[in-house]
Short mmCIF file of C-alpha atoms in Angstrom, two decimals:
data_model
loop_
_atom_site.label_atom_id
_atom_site.label_comp_id
_atom_site.label_asym_id
_atom_site.label_seq_id
_atom_site.Cartn_x
_atom_site.Cartn_y
_atom_site.Cartn_z
CA MET U 1 0.01 -0.01 0.01
CA THR U 2 1.44 3.32 -1.09
CA VAL U 3 0.79 6.09 1.55
CA ARG U 4 1.57 9.66 0.79
CA GLU U 5 1.40 12.26 3.49
CA PRO U 6 0.69 15.93 2.65
CA PRO U 7 2.25 18.72 4.75
CA THR U 8 0.32 19.60 7.89
CA PRO U 9 -0.66 23.28 8.21
CA ARG U 10 -1.49 25.35 11.31
CA HIS U 11 -4.37 24.31 13.49
CA ALA U 12 -7.87 25.34 12.41
CA PRO U 13 -11.03 25.68 14.55
CA TYR U 14 -13.96 23.33 14.89
CA GLY U 15 -16.61 23.27 12.28
CA TRP U 16 -19.26 26.05 12.66
CA HIS U 17 -22.21 23.55 12.55
CA GLY U 18 -21.17 22.32 15.92
CA ARG U 19 -19.84 18.92 15.20
CA LEU U 20 -16.86 17.21 13.69
CA ALA U 21 -17.26 14.77 10.79
CA ALA U 22 -16.31 11.23 11.86
CA PRO U 23 -14.45 9.09 9.37
CA ALA U 24 -16.72 6.75 7.56
CA LEU U 25 -15.39 3.51 8.91
CA MET U 26 -17.08 0.43 7.35
CA LEU U 27 -16.81 -3.09 8.65
CA ALA U 28 -14.26 -5.13 6.67
CA GLY U 29 -14.82 -8.35 4.90
CA MET U 30 -12.79 -10.99 6.68
CA VAL U 31 -10.97 -14.00 5.22
CA LEU U 32 -12.23 -16.95 7.11
CA PRO U 33 -10.01 -20.02 7.88
CA GLY U 34 -10.34 -23.12 5.85
CA GLY U 35 -10.25 -21.30 2.46
CA CYS U 36 -13.67 -19.63 2.76
CA ALA U 37 -14.37 -16.73 0.43
CA GLN U 38 -14.05 -13.12 1.55
CA SER U 39 -17.19 -11.35 2.70
CA PRO U 40 -18.74 -8.94 0.27
CA ALA U 41 -19.02 -6.37 3.10
CA ARG U 42 -17.18 -3.06 2.58
CA GLN U 43 -13.63 -2.96 3.88
CA ASP U 44 -12.61 -1.28 7.07
CA THR U 45 -10.60 1.84 6.14
CA TYR U 46 -7.74 0.77 8.46
CA THR U 47 -7.42 -2.79 7.12
CA THR U 48 -7.10 -2.41 3.43
CA PRO U 49 -6.18 -5.08 0.85
CA VAL U 50 -2.57 -4.62 -0.33
CA SER U 51 -3.70 -4.28 -3.93
CA THR U 52 -5.24 -0.82 -3.45
CA CYS U 53 -3.52 2.50 -2.90
CA ALA U 54 -4.24 5.02 -0.19
CA TYR U 55 -3.37 8.61 0.63
CA MET U 56 -3.46 10.24 4.14
CA MET U 57 -5.65 13.29 4.36
CA PRO U 58 -4.67 15.92 7.01
CA THR U 59 -6.79 16.38 10.04
CA VAL U 60 -6.29 19.70 11.88
CA SER U 61 -9.82 20.96 12.58
CA GLY U 62 -10.36 18.73 15.54
CA THR U 63 -7.12 19.63 17.33
CA ARG U 64 -7.20 22.32 20.01
CA THR U 65 -5.08 25.34 19.47
CA TYR U 66 -2.44 26.35 22.04
CA THR U 67 -1.29 29.99 21.63
CA GLN U 68 -0.79 31.12 25.14
CA GLY U 69 2.09 28.93 26.30
CA LEU U 70 2.09 26.44 29.21
CA ARG U 71 1.26 27.59 32.71
CA GLY U 72 3.86 27.62 35.42
CA ALA U 73 3.50 26.00 38.90
CA SER U 74 1.75 29.12 40.20
CA GLY U 75 -0.92 28.88 37.57
CA SER U 76 0.18 31.94 35.70
CA PRO U 77 1.17 31.67 31.95
CA THR U 78 4.86 31.18 31.53
CA SER U 79 4.71 33.29 28.32
CA GLY U 80 3.42 36.37 30.21
CA GLN U 81 0.00 36.19 28.50
CA SER U 82 -3.18 36.35 30.54
CA ASN U 83 -5.56 34.21 28.34
CA PRO U 84 -6.29 30.72 29.64
CA ILE U 85 -5.31 27.62 27.67
CA ASP U 86 -7.32 24.47 27.10
CA SER U 87 -4.81 22.03 28.41
CA ALA U 88 -1.12 21.56 29.06
CA VAL U 89 -1.12 18.64 26.55
CA ALA U 90 -2.27 18.80 22.95
CA TYR U 91 -3.67 15.63 21.38
CA GLY U 92 -3.81 15.86 17.59
CA ASN U 93 -6.35 13.87 15.62
CA PRO U 94 -4.98 11.15 13.38
CA GLN U 95 -4.87 11.69 9.68
CA THR U 96 -7.64 9.91 7.79
CA PRO U 97 -7.11 7.59 4.86
CA ALA U 98 -8.49 8.11 1.38
CA PHE U 99 -8.61 5.03 -0.86
CA CYS U 100 -8.16 5.19 -4.55
CA ASP U 101 -10.86 2.69 -5.35
CA ARG U 102 -13.51 4.82 -3.49
CA PRO U 103 -15.79 7.42 -5.11
CA LEU U 104 -15.40 11.12 -4.20
CA SER U 105 -18.57 10.91 -2.08
CA ASP U 106 -17.05 8.26 0.26
CA THR U 107 -13.80 10.14 0.72
CA LEU U 108 -15.48 13.47 1.43
CA ARG U 109 -17.65 11.88 4.20
CA SER U 110 -14.53 10.40 5.84
CA SER U 111 -12.50 13.67 5.92
CA ILE U 112 -12.67 15.76 9.09
CA GLU U 113 -10.93 18.63 7.35
CA LEU U 114 -13.70 18.77 4.74
CA ALA U 115 -16.61 18.50 7.24
CA ASP U 116 -17.95 21.92 6.49
CA TYR U 117 -17.58 21.53 2.81
CA THR U 118 -19.40 18.25 2.79
CA HIS U 119 -22.10 19.65 5.05
CA LEU U 120 -22.77 22.45 2.48
CA LEU U 121 -22.76 20.00 -0.39
CA ASP U 122 -25.59 18.16 1.40
CA ARG U 123 -27.55 21.39 2.13
CA THR U 124 -27.35 22.55 -1.46
CA GLY U 125 -28.16 19.21 -3.02
CA LEU U 126 -24.80 18.85 -4.77
CA PHE U 127 -23.58 15.82 -2.84
CA PRO U 128 -25.46 13.19 -4.94
CA THR U 129 -23.65 14.49 -8.01
CA LEU U 130 -20.33 13.24 -6.65
CA GLN U 131 -21.82 9.78 -6.26
CA GLN U 132 -22.14 9.51 -9.98
CA ALA U 133 -19.64 8.12 -12.46
CA GLY U 134 -18.27 11.54 -13.51
CA PRO U 135 -15.37 11.96 -13.75
CA PHE U 136 -15.03 15.08 -11.66
CA THR U 137 -12.06 16.98 -10.25
CA VAL U 138 -12.92 18.56 -6.92
CA PHE U 139 -10.97 21.47 -5.45
CA ALA U 140 -12.45 21.13 -1.91
CA LEU U 141 -12.51 24.04 0.52
CA PRO U 142 -11.12 23.33 4.03
CA ASN U 143 -13.01 24.13 7.26
CA ALA U 144 -11.03 27.20 8.22
CA ALA U 145 -11.59 28.96 4.81
CA LEU U 146 -15.34 28.39 4.91
CA GLU U 147 -15.66 29.40 8.58
CA THR U 148 -13.79 32.64 7.99
CA TYR U 149 -15.95 33.44 4.89
CA ASN U 150 -19.11 32.63 6.86
CA THR U 151 -18.09 35.00 9.73
CA GLN U 152 -17.24 37.80 7.26
CA ASN U 153 -20.57 37.41 5.55
CA GLY U 154 -22.83 37.35 8.61
CA GLY U 155 -23.49 33.66 8.63
CA GLN U 156 -24.95 33.54 5.09
CA LEU U 157 -23.56 30.07 4.27
CA LEU U 158 -26.11 28.55 6.59
CA ASP U 159 -28.98 30.94 5.74
CA PRO U 160 -31.69 29.03 3.85
CA ALA U 161 -32.25 32.26 1.73
CA SER U 162 -28.64 31.93 0.53
CA THR U 163 -28.87 28.40 -0.70
CA SER U 164 -28.71 29.28 -4.42
CA ARG U 165 -25.68 31.53 -3.81
CA VAL U 166 -23.87 28.81 -1.75
CA ARG U 167 -24.61 26.24 -4.43
CA ASN U 168 -23.13 28.55 -7.06
CA LEU U 169 -20.01 28.91 -4.82
CA LEU U 170 -19.54 25.17 -4.29
CA SER U 171 -20.31 24.14 -7.90
CA TYR U 172 -17.40 26.41 -9.02
CA THR U 173 -15.03 24.14 -7.13
CA ILE U 174 -16.12 21.07 -9.06
CA VAL U 175 -14.58 20.60 -12.49
CA THR U 176 -16.04 18.21 -15.09
CA GLY U 177 -13.28 15.89 -16.19
CA LYS U 178 -10.36 14.08 -14.63
CA TRP U 179 -7.25 16.01 -13.86
CA PRO U 180 -4.56 14.05 -11.87
CA HIS U 181 -1.75 16.14 -10.47
CA LYS U 182 0.91 14.91 -12.91
CA ALA U 183 -1.36 15.60 -15.94
CA LEU U 184 -2.40 18.98 -14.58
CA ARG U 185 1.23 20.14 -14.16
CA ALA U 186 2.14 18.85 -17.62
CA ALA U 187 -0.73 20.77 -19.20
CA LEU U 188 0.18 23.92 -17.27
CA ALA U 189 3.81 23.68 -18.37
CA ALA U 190 2.78 23.40 -22.06
CA ALA U 191 -0.07 26.02 -21.93
CA PRO U 192 0.41 29.64 -23.04
CA GLY U 193 0.92 31.68 -19.92
CA HIS U 194 1.07 28.47 -17.91
CA SER U 195 -2.67 28.72 -17.21
CA LEU U 196 -5.73 26.67 -17.94
CA SER U 197 -9.48 27.43 -17.88
CA LEU U 198 -11.33 24.35 -16.63
CA PRO U 199 -15.15 23.83 -17.00
CA THR U 200 -17.06 23.69 -13.72
CA LEU U 201 -20.61 22.58 -12.72
CA ASN U 202 -21.79 26.21 -12.37
CA GLY U 203 -20.95 26.97 -16.03
CA GLN U 204 -18.04 29.35 -15.27
CA ALA U 205 -14.42 28.48 -16.13
CA LEU U 206 -12.09 27.92 -13.12
CA LEU U 207 -8.68 29.36 -13.78
CA VAL U 208 -5.73 27.12 -12.72
CA TRP U 209 -2.26 28.43 -13.17
CA LEU U 210 1.42 27.81 -12.27
CA ASP U 211 3.26 30.30 -10.17
CA THR U 212 6.63 30.28 -11.87
CA GLN U 213 8.38 31.79 -8.90
CA THR U 214 7.17 29.17 -6.29
CA GLU U 215 6.31 26.41 -8.72
CA GLN U 216 3.00 26.10 -6.90
CA VAL U 217 -0.25 25.19 -8.69
CA MET U 218 -2.74 28.04 -7.98
CA VAL U 219 -6.47 28.10 -8.29
CA GLY U 220 -8.37 31.32 -8.97
CA PRO U 221 -7.49 34.52 -10.88
CA PRO U 222 -3.79 35.70 -10.49
CA HIS U 223 -4.90 39.22 -9.71
CA GLY U 224 -7.88 38.22 -7.51
CA GLN U 225 -8.52 35.77 -4.69
CA SER U 226 -6.58 32.68 -5.50
CA SER U 227 -5.31 29.74 -3.47
CA PRO U 228 -2.37 27.36 -3.58
CA LEU U 229 -3.29 23.63 -3.51
CA TRP U 230 -2.79 21.72 -0.19
CA VAL U 231 -3.47 18.08 -0.99
CA MET U 232 -2.24 17.25 -4.46
CA GLY U 233 -4.73 15.13 -6.29
CA ILE U 234 -5.98 12.02 -4.60
CA PRO U 235 -7.05 9.48 -7.23
CA GLN U 236 -10.69 8.35 -6.86
CA SER U 237 -12.81 5.89 -8.69
CA ASN U 238 -14.88 8.72 -10.25
CA GLY U 239 -12.35 11.48 -10.39
CA VAL U 240 -9.64 13.35 -8.41
CA LEU U 241 -9.70 15.15 -5.03
CA TYR U 242 -7.61 18.25 -4.20
CA PHE U 243 -7.78 20.42 -1.04
CA THR U 244 -7.23 24.12 -1.46
CA ARG U 245 -5.53 26.14 1.29
CA THR U 246 -7.83 29.17 1.20
CA LEU U 247 -11.18 30.18 -0.37
CA VAL U 248 -11.88 29.92 -4.09
CA LEU U 249 -14.75 32.18 -5.26
CA PRO U 250 -16.54 32.55 -8.53
CA PRO U 251 -15.73 35.80 -10.43
CA ALA U 252 -19.13 37.39 -9.55
CA GLU U 253 -18.58 36.64 -5.87
CA GLN U 254 -15.07 38.12 -5.93
CA ALA U 255 -16.55 41.41 -7.33
CA ALA U 256 -19.49 41.59 -4.97
CA PRO U 257 -19.10 43.70 -1.77
CA ARG U 258 -19.13 41.87 1.49
CA PRO U 259 -21.68 42.71 4.11
CA SER U 260 -20.42 43.65 7.57
CA PRO U 261 -20.98 40.91 10.16
CA PRO U 262 -23.68 41.70 12.74
#
């Protein structure tokens, strides 16, 4: 089993909808003694046949943040700051596996870091699309990016009146077609200006380009709100999954003024 571990960023907060997504662990089919056939039940995500590949998805949203420093014996912060801390010990959540023979819908359900993104796919009715054959290339938005945007826009992501707007935002992150990381980089290297316009489910083209100074693949307009990629193209049975580091917005959303939070 080939396991690839993406870099782990700074800690992010809990999901705004008040819960963390639990990995979608399914009971494994077991090989019984005496030459019995393997059960048709879905495999446990932690006991995978050697014949499949897996990638490890980062999990930072369920980890507490520790910014004040440890407290001394007197109970005062050793760093000189007055804010309390959650604990003297930080327990990080384990990374979650993503298997290449699973559809995008299975992997999104199992990722804690994409809990908010998956929650919004459900609310807007887009999630069943990712259960289809596709193929699709998904540039999924992490929890911290969506939670910051939600705060800046007065909680509109969860407002039923904004469902159409949120659907438009999310469908812009889903590209029709299969773009593995190696193929994407090769196409960018050969393209004029090292940029590609990829068709999305909302009908607008998503600009993907290569930053020649950093060699990072970027998503979004070069002179607008763009994001480097975080997780680089997990193969899926019906497409490819990427994580962005920050928010990716449709052109109309980037031009629209943001309301002040209440």
